[in-house]
Amino acid sequence: MSTGAKKIWVGVGAVLLVALVGLLLWRANTSGGATREAKDPVAVQDPARPGAGPGGTSAPAPPSAPPSLPPEGLLRPVPCALDSLVEEYRQGQGSPAYRRYVMEQLRGVLEKLPPEQLWAKVEAEQDAEVLEALAVLWVMRFNLTDDRGVLERLLAKASRESEPTRRAAMVRALKASGEPSSEVLAKAESTRHAYPAWVKDAAPEVREAVVDNLTAEAARSFGRSQGVAEAAVALATKAGDPKTAAGLLGASSLEAARTPAVDSVRQLLRASEHPEVRAAAAKALGTVSVGEAPQTMRALTEHYATERSPAVRGAILEGLAHLGLSKAVPVLRGLKGVDRELDGEIDTWLTLLASQPQTWNLLLRDKQTLEHGRGQKG
């Protein structure tokens, strides 16, 4: 090919290349504009559309309206944990297990509970059972804080309470005290008169609550608490009601009691005008310590000869058997013939003691079984 022809073909190729590049650039510009319009529809709004701004652009959307409030009366305060749990306890009447469960929940919120909120509940409650549960929680505040003002506040309310069952409920609540309440209250002048006053209360419910408290306190130490035993004896000597005095004498073992308290019980055996009290004193003397045993055994034996009540004489035999066990055998034999009607009772004790029971409770169980068998035969 000649030189001129080569130049012609080079010129044609250059023209075609420029045309191809121009075509590609035109297509790229066209597709980019369409893409932008799809992404931004506001830019192509119809000028005739309502709400369109000048130049065909739309006006900004108005701010959304705030949500409307619900009608008045639908917004009710949510009850606090104390309120709801107290109502659960109230409705659990007839189910002791459920009430115990609710009490555990109440104990769980106690530490974080404002004291005045709890006290307001105590002050306002009229149901005796619910009041006792609330008063128990209040007494537990004393366990947490050791603040005597907690107990003083409850005692003041009890003294103002005219309804006996509610008064008794507050007395029983003192069993929740970490230490025996009979000892705690006796330690301060402001509270030491509480139990002596309650033991003379005109309402039997209150007096029974005192006996229940002392019995529960003694049970915590298996009847070997010196303070509880001596408090029970002291209250028994002040009680005018024989049933209350007898219950207090039976509330605790005298094993830990010191001589003055034991002397008081021996005096009740000798001098009380109520057979119920003398019988309770005789049984209580069967629990004295080893050091008090010789003198107590003599007191029981001597009184057996002068006692006129068969019930009290039977109680003396039980006291002797409890106190002496195998050592009581010769003493019991020596009492045969004093009261022929009770010789059979003496024989029963002798038979039981000959079996050398391991514990006093086992001996009593065997006695009940023996007497039941006799009753069946009769």
mmCIF file with all atom_site columns, C-alpha atoms in Angstrom, residues 152-361:
data_model
loop_
_atom_site.group_PDB
_atom_site.id
_atom_site.type_symbol
_atom_site.label_atom_id
_atom_site.label_alt_id
_atom_site.label_comp_id
_atom_site.label_asym_id
_atom_site.label_entity_id
_atom_site.label_seq_id
_atom_site.pdbx_PDB_ins_code
_atom_site.Cartn_x
_atom_site.Cartn_y
_atom_site.Cartn_z
_atom_site.occupancy
_atom_site.B_iso_or_equiv
_atom_site.pdbx_formal_charge
_atom_site.auth_seq_id
_atom_site.auth_comp_id
_atom_site.auth_asym_id
_atom_site.auth_atom_id
_atom_site.pdbx_PDB_model_num
ATOM 1   C CA . GLU A 1 152 ? -41.900 1.232   122.919 1.00 0.00 ? 152 GLU A CA 1
ATOM 2   C CA . ARG A 1 153 ? -44.050 2.378   120.029 1.00 0.00 ? 153 ARG A CA 1
ATOM 3   C CA . LEU A 1 154 ? -45.762 -1.011  119.800 1.00 0.00 ? 154 LEU A CA 1
ATOM 4   C CA . LEU A 1 155 ? -46.311 -1.196  123.569 1.00 0.00 ? 155 LEU A CA 1
ATOM 5   C CA . ALA A 1 156 ? -47.872 2.270   123.538 1.00 0.00 ? 156 ALA A CA 1
ATOM 6   C CA . LYS A 1 157 ? -50.293 1.209   120.812 1.00 0.00 ? 157 LYS A CA 1
ATOM 7   C CA . ALA A 1 158 ? -51.147 -1.989  122.715 1.00 0.00 ? 158 ALA A CA 1
ATOM 8   C CA . SER A 1 159 ? -51.924 0.039   125.830 1.00 0.00 ? 159 SER A CA 1
ATOM 9   C CA . ARG A 1 160 ? -54.310 2.260   123.815 1.00 0.00 ? 160 ARG A CA 1
ATOM 10  C CA . GLU A 1 161 ? -56.031 -0.678  122.108 1.00 0.00 ? 161 GLU A CA 1
ATOM 11  C CA . SER A 1 162 ? -59.455 -1.392  123.608 1.00 0.00 ? 162 SER A CA 1
ATOM 12  C CA . GLU A 1 163 ? -60.277 -4.496  121.550 1.00 0.00 ? 163 GLU A CA 1
ATOM 13  C CA . PRO A 1 164 ? -58.853 -7.611  123.314 1.00 0.00 ? 164 PRO A CA 1
ATOM 14  C CA . THR A 1 165 ? -58.082 -9.708  120.227 1.00 0.00 ? 165 THR A CA 1
ATOM 15  C CA . ARG A 1 166 ? -56.053 -6.899  118.656 1.00 0.00 ? 166 ARG A CA 1
ATOM 16  C CA . ARG A 1 167 ? -54.284 -6.283  121.967 1.00 0.00 ? 167 ARG A CA 1
ATOM 17  C CA . ALA A 1 168 ? -53.425 -9.974  122.220 1.00 0.00 ? 168 ALA A CA 1
ATOM 18  C CA . ALA A 1 169 ? -52.201 -9.951  118.613 1.00 0.00 ? 169 ALA A CA 1
ATOM 19  C CA . MET A 1 170 ? -49.631 -7.276  119.435 1.00 0.00 ? 170 MET A CA 1
ATOM 20  C CA . VAL A 1 171 ? -48.486 -9.198  122.507 1.00 0.00 ? 171 VAL A CA 1
ATOM 21  C CA . ARG A 1 172 ? -47.993 -12.368 120.458 1.00 0.00 ? 172 ARG A CA 1
ATOM 22  C CA . ALA A 1 173 ? -46.047 -10.419 117.847 1.00 0.00 ? 173 ALA A CA 1
ATOM 23  C CA . LEU A 1 174 ? -43.257 -9.982  120.393 1.00 0.00 ? 174 LEU A CA 1
ATOM 24  C CA . LYS A 1 175 ? -42.313 -13.632 119.801 1.00 0.00 ? 175 LYS A CA 1
ATOM 25  C CA . ALA A 1 176 ? -40.582 -12.339 116.666 1.00 0.00 ? 176 ALA A CA 1
ATOM 26  C CA . SER A 1 177 ? -37.973 -10.603 118.808 1.00 0.00 ? 177 SER A CA 1
ATOM 27  C CA . GLY A 1 178 ? -34.503 -12.046 118.254 1.00 0.00 ? 178 GLY A CA 1
ATOM 28  C CA . GLU A 1 179 ? -34.012 -12.232 122.026 1.00 0.00 ? 179 GLU A CA 1
ATOM 29  C CA . PRO A 1 180 ? -36.739 -13.393 124.435 1.00 0.00 ? 180 PRO A CA 1
ATOM 30  C CA . SER A 1 181 ? -39.071 -10.429 124.749 1.00 0.00 ? 181 SER A CA 1
ATOM 31  C CA . SER A 1 182 ? -39.676 -11.162 128.443 1.00 0.00 ? 182 SER A CA 1
ATOM 32  C CA . GLU A 1 183 ? -35.985 -10.437 129.028 1.00 0.00 ? 183 GLU A CA 1
ATOM 33  C CA . VAL A 1 184 ? -35.665 -7.574  126.537 1.00 0.00 ? 184 VAL A CA 1
ATOM 34  C CA . LEU A 1 185 ? -38.584 -5.640  128.020 1.00 0.00 ? 185 LEU A CA 1
ATOM 35  C CA . ALA A 1 186 ? -37.387 -6.232  131.580 1.00 0.00 ? 186 ALA A CA 1
ATOM 36  C CA . LYS A 1 187 ? -34.079 -4.482  130.881 1.00 0.00 ? 187 LYS A CA 1
ATOM 37  C CA . ALA A 1 188 ? -35.478 -0.929  130.706 1.00 0.00 ? 188 ALA A CA 1
ATOM 38  C CA . GLU A 1 189 ? -37.672 1.050   133.067 1.00 0.00 ? 189 GLU A CA 1
ATOM 39  C CA . SER A 1 190 ? -39.865 2.232   130.194 1.00 0.00 ? 190 SER A CA 1
ATOM 40  C CA . THR A 1 191 ? -40.866 -1.329  129.224 1.00 0.00 ? 191 THR A CA 1
ATOM 41  C CA . ARG A 1 192 ? -40.333 -3.584  132.232 1.00 0.00 ? 192 ARG A CA 1
ATOM 42  C CA . HIS A 1 193 ? -43.931 -3.247  133.446 1.00 0.00 ? 193 HIS A CA 1
ATOM 43  C CA . ALA A 1 194 ? -45.467 -4.543  130.204 1.00 0.00 ? 194 ALA A CA 1
ATOM 44  C CA . TYR A 1 195 ? -45.612 -8.267  130.982 1.00 0.00 ? 195 TYR A CA 1
ATOM 45  C CA . PRO A 1 196 ? -46.686 -7.817  134.636 1.00 0.00 ? 196 PRO A CA 1
ATOM 46  C CA . ALA A 1 197 ? -49.573 -5.672  133.381 1.00 0.00 ? 197 ALA A CA 1
ATOM 47  C CA . TRP A 1 198 ? -50.568 -8.118  130.648 1.00 0.00 ? 198 TRP A CA 1
ATOM 48  C CA . VAL A 1 199 ? -50.563 -11.084 133.029 1.00 0.00 ? 199 VAL A CA 1
ATOM 49  C CA . LYS A 1 200 ? -53.281 -9.274  134.977 1.00 0.00 ? 200 LYS A CA 1
ATOM 50  C CA . ASP A 1 201 ? -55.220 -8.141  131.913 1.00 0.00 ? 201 ASP A CA 1
ATOM 51  C CA . ALA A 1 202 ? -58.969 -8.587  132.169 1.00 0.00 ? 202 ALA A CA 1
ATOM 52  C CA . ALA A 1 203 ? -59.093 -10.283 128.761 1.00 0.00 ? 203 ALA A CA 1
ATOM 53  C CA . PRO A 1 204 ? -58.215 -14.010 128.760 1.00 0.00 ? 204 PRO A CA 1
ATOM 54  C CA . GLU A 1 205 ? -56.893 -13.639 125.194 1.00 0.00 ? 205 GLU A CA 1
ATOM 55  C CA . VAL A 1 206 ? -54.149 -11.310 126.403 1.00 0.00 ? 206 VAL A CA 1
ATOM 56  C CA . ARG A 1 207 ? -53.204 -13.545 129.334 1.00 0.00 ? 207 ARG A CA 1
ATOM 57  C CA . GLU A 1 208 ? -53.054 -16.554 127.017 1.00 0.00 ? 208 GLU A CA 1
ATOM 58  C CA . ALA A 1 209 ? -50.789 -14.578 124.695 1.00 0.00 ? 209 ALA A CA 1
ATOM 59  C CA . VAL A 1 210 ? -48.375 -14.046 127.606 1.00 0.00 ? 210 VAL A CA 1
ATOM 60  C CA . VAL A 1 211 ? -48.280 -17.792 128.311 1.00 0.00 ? 211 VAL A CA 1
ATOM 61  C CA . ASP A 1 212 ? -47.772 -18.516 124.601 1.00 0.00 ? 212 ASP A CA 1
ATOM 62  C CA . ASN A 1 213 ? -44.871 -16.073 124.443 1.00 0.00 ? 213 ASN A CA 1
ATOM 63  C CA . LEU A 1 214 ? -43.057 -17.531 127.451 1.00 0.00 ? 214 LEU A CA 1
ATOM 64  C CA . THR A 1 215 ? -43.644 -21.079 126.230 1.00 0.00 ? 215 THR A CA 1
ATOM 65  C CA . ALA A 1 216 ? -42.227 -20.236 122.784 1.00 0.00 ? 216 ALA A CA 1
ATOM 66  C CA . GLU A 1 217 ? -39.252 -18.433 124.295 1.00 0.00 ? 217 GLU A CA 1
ATOM 67  C CA . ALA A 1 218 ? -38.445 -21.411 126.540 1.00 0.00 ? 218 ALA A CA 1
ATOM 68  C CA . ALA A 1 219 ? -38.720 -23.809 123.601 1.00 0.00 ? 219 ALA A CA 1
ATOM 69  C CA . ARG A 1 220 ? -35.975 -21.926 121.746 1.00 0.00 ? 220 ARG A CA 1
ATOM 70  C CA . SER A 1 221 ? -33.485 -22.966 124.417 1.00 0.00 ? 221 SER A CA 1
ATOM 71  C CA . PHE A 1 222 ? -35.081 -26.379 125.075 1.00 0.00 ? 222 PHE A CA 1
ATOM 72  C CA . GLY A 1 223 ? -36.363 -25.063 128.419 1.00 0.00 ? 223 GLY A CA 1
ATOM 73  C CA . ARG A 1 224 ? -32.883 -24.231 129.694 1.00 0.00 ? 224 ARG A CA 1
ATOM 74  C CA . SER A 1 225 ? -32.992 -20.442 129.679 1.00 0.00 ? 225 SER A CA 1
ATOM 75  C CA . GLN A 1 226 ? -32.418 -18.941 133.106 1.00 0.00 ? 226 GLN A CA 1
ATOM 76  C CA . GLY A 1 227 ? -33.974 -15.597 132.199 1.00 0.00 ? 227 GLY A CA 1
ATOM 77  C CA . VAL A 1 228 ? -37.118 -17.094 130.684 1.00 0.00 ? 228 VAL A CA 1
ATOM 78  C CA . ALA A 1 229 ? -37.591 -19.613 133.493 1.00 0.00 ? 229 ALA A CA 1
ATOM 79  C CA . GLU A 1 230 ? -37.272 -16.977 136.188 1.00 0.00 ? 230 GLU A CA 1
ATOM 80  C CA . ALA A 1 231 ? -39.508 -14.547 134.289 1.00 0.00 ? 231 ALA A CA 1
ATOM 81  C CA . ALA A 1 232 ? -42.188 -17.240 133.992 1.00 0.00 ? 232 ALA A CA 1
ATOM 82  C CA . VAL A 1 233 ? -42.062 -17.925 137.739 1.00 0.00 ? 233 VAL A CA 1
ATOM 83  C CA . ALA A 1 234 ? -42.155 -14.220 138.612 1.00 0.00 ? 234 ALA A CA 1
ATOM 84  C CA . LEU A 1 235 ? -45.186 -13.679 136.380 1.00 0.00 ? 235 LEU A CA 1
ATOM 85  C CA . ALA A 1 236 ? -46.917 -16.763 137.798 1.00 0.00 ? 236 ALA A CA 1
ATOM 86  C CA . THR A 1 237 ? -46.640 -15.343 141.313 1.00 0.00 ? 237 THR A CA 1
ATOM 87  C CA . LYS A 1 238 ? -48.300 -12.099 140.130 1.00 0.00 ? 238 LYS A CA 1
ATOM 88  C CA . ALA A 1 239 ? -51.068 -13.663 138.076 1.00 0.00 ? 239 ALA A CA 1
ATOM 89  C CA . GLY A 1 240 ? -54.475 -13.528 139.713 1.00 0.00 ? 240 GLY A CA 1
ATOM 90  C CA . ASP A 1 241 ? -55.990 -16.023 137.292 1.00 0.00 ? 241 ASP A CA 1
ATOM 91  C CA . PRO A 1 242 ? -55.108 -19.637 138.278 1.00 0.00 ? 242 PRO A CA 1
ATOM 92  C CA . LYS A 1 243 ? -55.162 -20.897 134.690 1.00 0.00 ? 243 LYS A CA 1
ATOM 93  C CA . THR A 1 244 ? -52.640 -18.230 133.688 1.00 0.00 ? 244 THR A CA 1
ATOM 94  C CA . ALA A 1 245 ? -50.404 -18.985 136.675 1.00 0.00 ? 245 ALA A CA 1
ATOM 95  C CA . ALA A 1 246 ? -50.517 -22.718 135.969 1.00 0.00 ? 246 ALA A CA 1
ATOM 96  C CA . GLY A 1 247 ? -49.698 -22.131 132.297 1.00 0.00 ? 247 GLY A CA 1
ATOM 97  C CA . LEU A 1 248 ? -46.689 -20.003 133.204 1.00 0.00 ? 248 LEU A CA 1
ATOM 98  C CA . LEU A 1 249 ? -45.385 -22.617 135.648 1.00 0.00 ? 249 LEU A CA 1
ATOM 99  C CA . GLY A 1 250 ? -45.530 -25.176 132.876 1.00 0.00 ? 250 GLY A CA 1
ATOM 100 C CA . ALA A 1 251 ? -43.998 -22.894 130.258 1.00 0.00 ? 251 ALA A CA 1
ATOM 101 C CA . SER A 1 252 ? -40.366 -23.609 131.065 1.00 0.00 ? 252 SER A CA 1
ATOM 102 C CA . SER A 1 253 ? -38.112 -26.099 132.781 1.00 0.00 ? 253 SER A CA 1
ATOM 103 C CA . LEU A 1 254 ? -36.690 -24.909 136.111 1.00 0.00 ? 254 LEU A CA 1
ATOM 104 C CA . GLU A 1 255 ? -33.367 -26.604 135.463 1.00 0.00 ? 255 GLU A CA 1
ATOM 105 C CA . ALA A 1 256 ? -31.616 -23.271 134.859 1.00 0.00 ? 256 ALA A CA 1
ATOM 106 C CA . ALA A 1 257 ? -33.539 -21.286 137.485 1.00 0.00 ? 257 ALA A CA 1
ATOM 107 C CA . ARG A 1 258 ? -31.710 -20.104 140.592 1.00 0.00 ? 258 ARG A CA 1
ATOM 108 C CA . THR A 1 259 ? -32.736 -20.778 144.183 1.00 0.00 ? 259 THR A CA 1
ATOM 109 C CA . PRO A 1 260 ? -35.025 -17.722 144.695 1.00 0.00 ? 260 PRO A CA 1
ATOM 110 C CA . ALA A 1 261 ? -37.194 -18.757 141.738 1.00 0.00 ? 261 ALA A CA 1
ATOM 111 C CA . VAL A 1 262 ? -37.322 -22.386 142.882 1.00 0.00 ? 262 VAL A CA 1
ATOM 112 C CA . ASP A 1 263 ? -38.253 -21.213 146.390 1.00 0.00 ? 263 ASP A CA 1
ATOM 113 C CA . SER A 1 264 ? -41.168 -19.254 144.878 1.00 0.00 ? 264 SER A CA 1
ATOM 114 C CA . VAL A 1 265 ? -42.482 -22.398 143.191 1.00 0.00 ? 265 VAL A CA 1
ATOM 115 C CA . ARG A 1 266 ? -42.154 -24.430 146.396 1.00 0.00 ? 266 ARG A CA 1
ATOM 116 C CA . GLN A 1 267 ? -44.099 -21.682 148.156 1.00 0.00 ? 267 GLN A CA 1
ATOM 117 C CA . LEU A 1 268 ? -46.863 -21.861 145.539 1.00 0.00 ? 268 LEU A CA 1
ATOM 118 C CA . LEU A 1 269 ? -47.093 -25.611 146.131 1.00 0.00 ? 269 LEU A CA 1
ATOM 119 C CA . ARG A 1 270 ? -47.548 -25.081 149.844 1.00 0.00 ? 270 ARG A CA 1
ATOM 120 C CA . ALA A 1 271 ? -49.720 -21.992 149.912 1.00 0.00 ? 271 ALA A CA 1
ATOM 121 C CA . SER A 1 272 ? -51.716 -21.445 146.723 1.00 0.00 ? 272 SER A CA 1
ATOM 122 C CA . GLU A 1 273 ? -55.458 -21.681 147.272 1.00 0.00 ? 273 GLU A CA 1
ATOM 123 C CA . HIS A 1 274 ? -55.969 -23.013 143.761 1.00 0.00 ? 274 HIS A CA 1
ATOM 124 C CA . PRO A 1 275 ? -55.466 -26.767 143.178 1.00 0.00 ? 275 PRO A CA 1
ATOM 125 C CA . GLU A 1 276 ? -54.659 -26.033 139.523 1.00 0.00 ? 276 GLU A CA 1
ATOM 126 C CA . VAL A 1 277 ? -51.709 -23.879 140.577 1.00 0.00 ? 277 VAL A CA 1
ATOM 127 C CA . ARG A 1 278 ? -50.472 -26.345 143.196 1.00 0.00 ? 278 ARG A CA 1
ATOM 128 C CA . ALA A 1 279 ? -50.556 -29.187 140.652 1.00 0.00 ? 279 ALA A CA 1
ATOM 129 C CA . ALA A 1 280 ? -48.616 -27.092 138.118 1.00 0.00 ? 280 ALA A CA 1
ATOM 130 C CA . ALA A 1 281 ? -46.065 -26.180 140.803 1.00 0.00 ? 281 ALA A CA 1
ATOM 131 C CA . ALA A 1 282 ? -45.591 -29.865 141.701 1.00 0.00 ? 282 ALA A CA 1
ATOM 132 C CA . LYS A 1 283 ? -44.909 -30.824 138.093 1.00 0.00 ? 283 LYS A CA 1
ATOM 133 C CA . ALA A 1 284 ? -42.591 -27.833 137.596 1.00 0.00 ? 284 ALA A CA 1
ATOM 134 C CA . LEU A 1 285 ? -40.536 -28.844 140.643 1.00 0.00 ? 285 LEU A CA 1
ATOM 135 C CA . GLY A 1 286 ? -39.774 -32.114 138.903 1.00 0.00 ? 286 GLY A CA 1
ATOM 136 C CA . THR A 1 287 ? -37.524 -30.124 136.510 1.00 0.00 ? 287 THR A CA 1
ATOM 137 C CA . VAL A 1 288 ? -35.191 -28.406 139.003 1.00 0.00 ? 288 VAL A CA 1
ATOM 138 C CA . SER A 1 289 ? -31.416 -28.734 138.834 1.00 0.00 ? 289 SER A CA 1
ATOM 139 C CA . VAL A 1 290 ? -29.420 -31.431 140.613 1.00 0.00 ? 290 VAL A CA 1
ATOM 140 C CA . GLY A 1 291 ? -28.390 -28.938 143.277 1.00 0.00 ? 291 GLY A CA 1
ATOM 141 C CA . GLU A 1 292 ? -32.013 -28.142 144.123 1.00 0.00 ? 292 GLU A CA 1
ATOM 142 C CA . ALA A 1 293 ? -33.172 -31.776 143.981 1.00 0.00 ? 293 ALA A CA 1
ATOM 143 C CA . PRO A 1 294 ? -32.741 -32.939 147.638 1.00 0.00 ? 294 PRO A CA 1
ATOM 144 C CA . GLN A 1 295 ? -34.644 -30.035 149.172 1.00 0.00 ? 295 GLN A CA 1
ATOM 145 C CA . THR A 1 296 ? -37.307 -30.189 146.462 1.00 0.00 ? 296 THR A CA 1
ATOM 146 C CA . MET A 1 297 ? -37.851 -33.926 146.932 1.00 0.00 ? 297 MET A CA 1
ATOM 147 C CA . ARG A 1 298 ? -38.416 -33.378 150.649 1.00 0.00 ? 298 ARG A CA 1
ATOM 148 C CA . ALA A 1 299 ? -40.880 -30.563 149.921 1.00 0.00 ? 299 ALA A CA 1
ATOM 149 C CA . LEU A 1 300 ? -42.863 -32.750 147.513 1.00 0.00 ? 300 LEU A CA 1
ATOM 150 C CA . THR A 1 301 ? -42.900 -35.733 149.868 1.00 0.00 ? 301 THR A CA 1
ATOM 151 C CA . GLU A 1 302 ? -44.011 -33.671 152.873 1.00 0.00 ? 302 GLU A CA 1
ATOM 152 C CA . HIS A 1 303 ? -46.771 -31.947 150.973 1.00 0.00 ? 303 HIS A CA 1
ATOM 153 C CA . TYR A 1 304 ? -48.141 -35.241 149.681 1.00 0.00 ? 304 TYR A CA 1
ATOM 154 C CA . ALA A 1 305 ? -49.129 -36.152 153.223 1.00 0.00 ? 305 ALA A CA 1
ATOM 155 C CA . THR A 1 306 ? -51.108 -32.948 153.798 1.00 0.00 ? 306 THR A CA 1
ATOM 156 C CA . GLU A 1 307 ? -52.579 -32.348 150.338 1.00 0.00 ? 307 GLU A CA 1
ATOM 157 C CA . ARG A 1 308 ? -56.311 -33.020 150.018 1.00 0.00 ? 308 ARG A CA 1
ATOM 158 C CA . SER A 1 309 ? -56.754 -32.814 146.243 1.00 0.00 ? 309 SER A CA 1
ATOM 159 C CA . PRO A 1 310 ? -56.277 -36.145 144.382 1.00 0.00 ? 310 PRO A CA 1
ATOM 160 C CA . ALA A 1 311 ? -55.241 -34.203 141.280 1.00 0.00 ? 311 ALA A CA 1
ATOM 161 C CA . VAL A 1 312 ? -52.485 -32.389 143.158 1.00 0.00 ? 312 VAL A CA 1
ATOM 162 C CA . ARG A 1 313 ? -51.319 -35.630 144.789 1.00 0.00 ? 313 ARG A CA 1
ATOM 163 C CA . GLY A 1 314 ? -51.115 -37.226 141.346 1.00 0.00 ? 314 GLY A CA 1
ATOM 164 C CA . ALA A 1 315 ? -49.041 -34.253 140.161 1.00 0.00 ? 315 ALA A CA 1
ATOM 165 C CA . ILE A 1 316 ? -46.712 -34.665 143.153 1.00 0.00 ? 316 ILE A CA 1
ATOM 166 C CA . LEU A 1 317 ? -46.113 -38.308 142.203 1.00 0.00 ? 317 LEU A CA 1
ATOM 167 C CA . GLU A 1 318 ? -45.236 -37.198 138.677 1.00 0.00 ? 318 GLU A CA 1
ATOM 168 C CA . GLY A 1 319 ? -42.911 -34.517 140.020 1.00 0.00 ? 319 GLY A CA 1
ATOM 169 C CA . LEU A 1 320 ? -41.116 -37.062 142.238 1.00 0.00 ? 320 LEU A CA 1
ATOM 170 C CA . ALA A 1 321 ? -40.738 -39.560 139.380 1.00 0.00 ? 321 ALA A CA 1
ATOM 171 C CA . HIS A 1 322 ? -39.423 -36.856 137.057 1.00 0.00 ? 322 HIS A CA 1
ATOM 172 C CA . LEU A 1 323 ? -37.022 -35.444 139.601 1.00 0.00 ? 323 LEU A CA 1
ATOM 173 C CA . GLY A 1 324 ? -35.556 -38.651 140.968 1.00 0.00 ? 324 GLY A CA 1
ATOM 174 C CA . LEU A 1 325 ? -36.115 -41.295 138.262 1.00 0.00 ? 325 LEU A CA 1
ATOM 175 C CA . SER A 1 326 ? -34.628 -44.473 139.732 1.00 0.00 ? 326 SER A CA 1
ATOM 176 C CA . LYS A 1 327 ? -33.761 -42.616 142.966 1.00 0.00 ? 327 LYS A CA 1
ATOM 177 C CA . ALA A 1 328 ? -37.445 -41.857 143.399 1.00 0.00 ? 328 ALA A CA 1
ATOM 178 C CA . VAL A 1 329 ? -38.346 -45.545 143.715 1.00 0.00 ? 329 VAL A CA 1
ATOM 179 C CA . PRO A 1 330 ? -37.844 -45.839 147.511 1.00 0.00 ? 330 PRO A CA 1
ATOM 180 C CA . VAL A 1 331 ? -39.557 -42.484 148.058 1.00 0.00 ? 331 VAL A CA 1
ATOM 181 C CA . LEU A 1 332 ? -42.611 -43.560 146.050 1.00 0.00 ? 332 LEU A CA 1
ATOM 182 C CA . ARG A 1 333 ? -42.798 -46.877 147.876 1.00 0.00 ? 333 ARG A CA 1
ATOM 183 C CA . GLY A 1 334 ? -42.784 -44.987 151.168 1.00 0.00 ? 334 GLY A CA 1
ATOM 184 C CA . LEU A 1 335 ? -45.866 -43.026 150.102 1.00 0.00 ? 335 LEU A CA 1
ATOM 185 C CA . LYS A 1 336 ? -48.031 -46.101 149.558 1.00 0.00 ? 336 LYS A CA 1
ATOM 186 C CA . GLY A 1 337 ? -50.898 -46.233 152.024 1.00 0.00 ? 337 GLY A CA 1
ATOM 187 C CA . VAL A 1 338 ? -51.106 -42.468 152.522 1.00 0.00 ? 338 VAL A CA 1
ATOM 188 C CA . ASP A 1 339 ? -53.959 -42.295 149.998 1.00 0.00 ? 339 ASP A CA 1
ATOM 189 C CA . ARG A 1 340 ? -55.288 -45.730 149.027 1.00 0.00 ? 340 ARG A CA 1
ATOM 190 C CA . GLU A 1 341 ? -56.945 -44.344 145.940 1.00 0.00 ? 341 GLU A CA 1
ATOM 191 C CA . LEU A 1 342 ? -53.527 -43.337 144.562 1.00 0.00 ? 342 LEU A CA 1
ATOM 192 C CA . ASP A 1 343 ? -51.634 -46.517 145.405 1.00 0.00 ? 343 ASP A CA 1
ATOM 193 C CA . GLY A 1 344 ? -52.368 -47.815 141.917 1.00 0.00 ? 344 GLY A CA 1
ATOM 194 C CA . GLU A 1 345 ? -50.817 -44.650 140.458 1.00 0.00 ? 345 GLU A CA 1
ATOM 195 C CA . ILE A 1 346 ? -47.708 -45.252 142.557 1.00 0.00 ? 346 ILE A CA 1
ATOM 196 C CA . ASP A 1 347 ? -47.507 -48.824 141.233 1.00 0.00 ? 347 ASP A CA 1
ATOM 197 C CA . THR A 1 348 ? -47.702 -47.491 137.676 1.00 0.00 ? 348 THR A CA 1
ATOM 198 C CA . TRP A 1 349 ? -44.774 -45.164 138.262 1.00 0.00 ? 349 TRP A CA 1
ATOM 199 C CA . LEU A 1 350 ? -42.756 -47.927 139.893 1.00 0.00 ? 350 LEU A CA 1
ATOM 200 C CA . THR A 1 351 ? -43.377 -50.197 136.902 1.00 0.00 ? 351 THR A CA 1
ATOM 201 C CA . LEU A 1 352 ? -42.353 -47.504 134.455 1.00 0.00 ? 352 LEU A CA 1
ATOM 202 C CA . LEU A 1 353 ? -39.221 -46.528 136.368 1.00 0.00 ? 353 LEU A CA 1
ATOM 203 C CA . ALA A 1 354 ? -38.153 -50.190 136.549 1.00 0.00 ? 354 ALA A CA 1
ATOM 204 C CA . SER A 1 355 ? -37.886 -50.167 132.732 1.00 0.00 ? 355 SER A CA 1
ATOM 205 C CA . GLN A 1 356 ? -35.154 -47.500 132.991 1.00 0.00 ? 356 GLN A CA 1
ATOM 206 C CA . PRO A 1 357 ? -36.419 -45.257 130.175 1.00 0.00 ? 357 PRO A CA 1
ATOM 207 C CA . GLN A 1 358 ? -33.831 -43.311 128.211 1.00 0.00 ? 358 GLN A CA 1
ATOM 208 C CA . THR A 1 359 ? -35.691 -39.992 128.452 1.00 0.00 ? 359 THR A CA 1
ATOM 209 C CA . TRP A 1 360 ? -38.519 -38.494 130.433 1.00 0.00 ? 360 TRP A CA 1
ATOM 210 C CA . ASN A 1 361 ? -40.592 -37.999 127.292 1.00 0.00 ? 361 ASN A CA 1
#
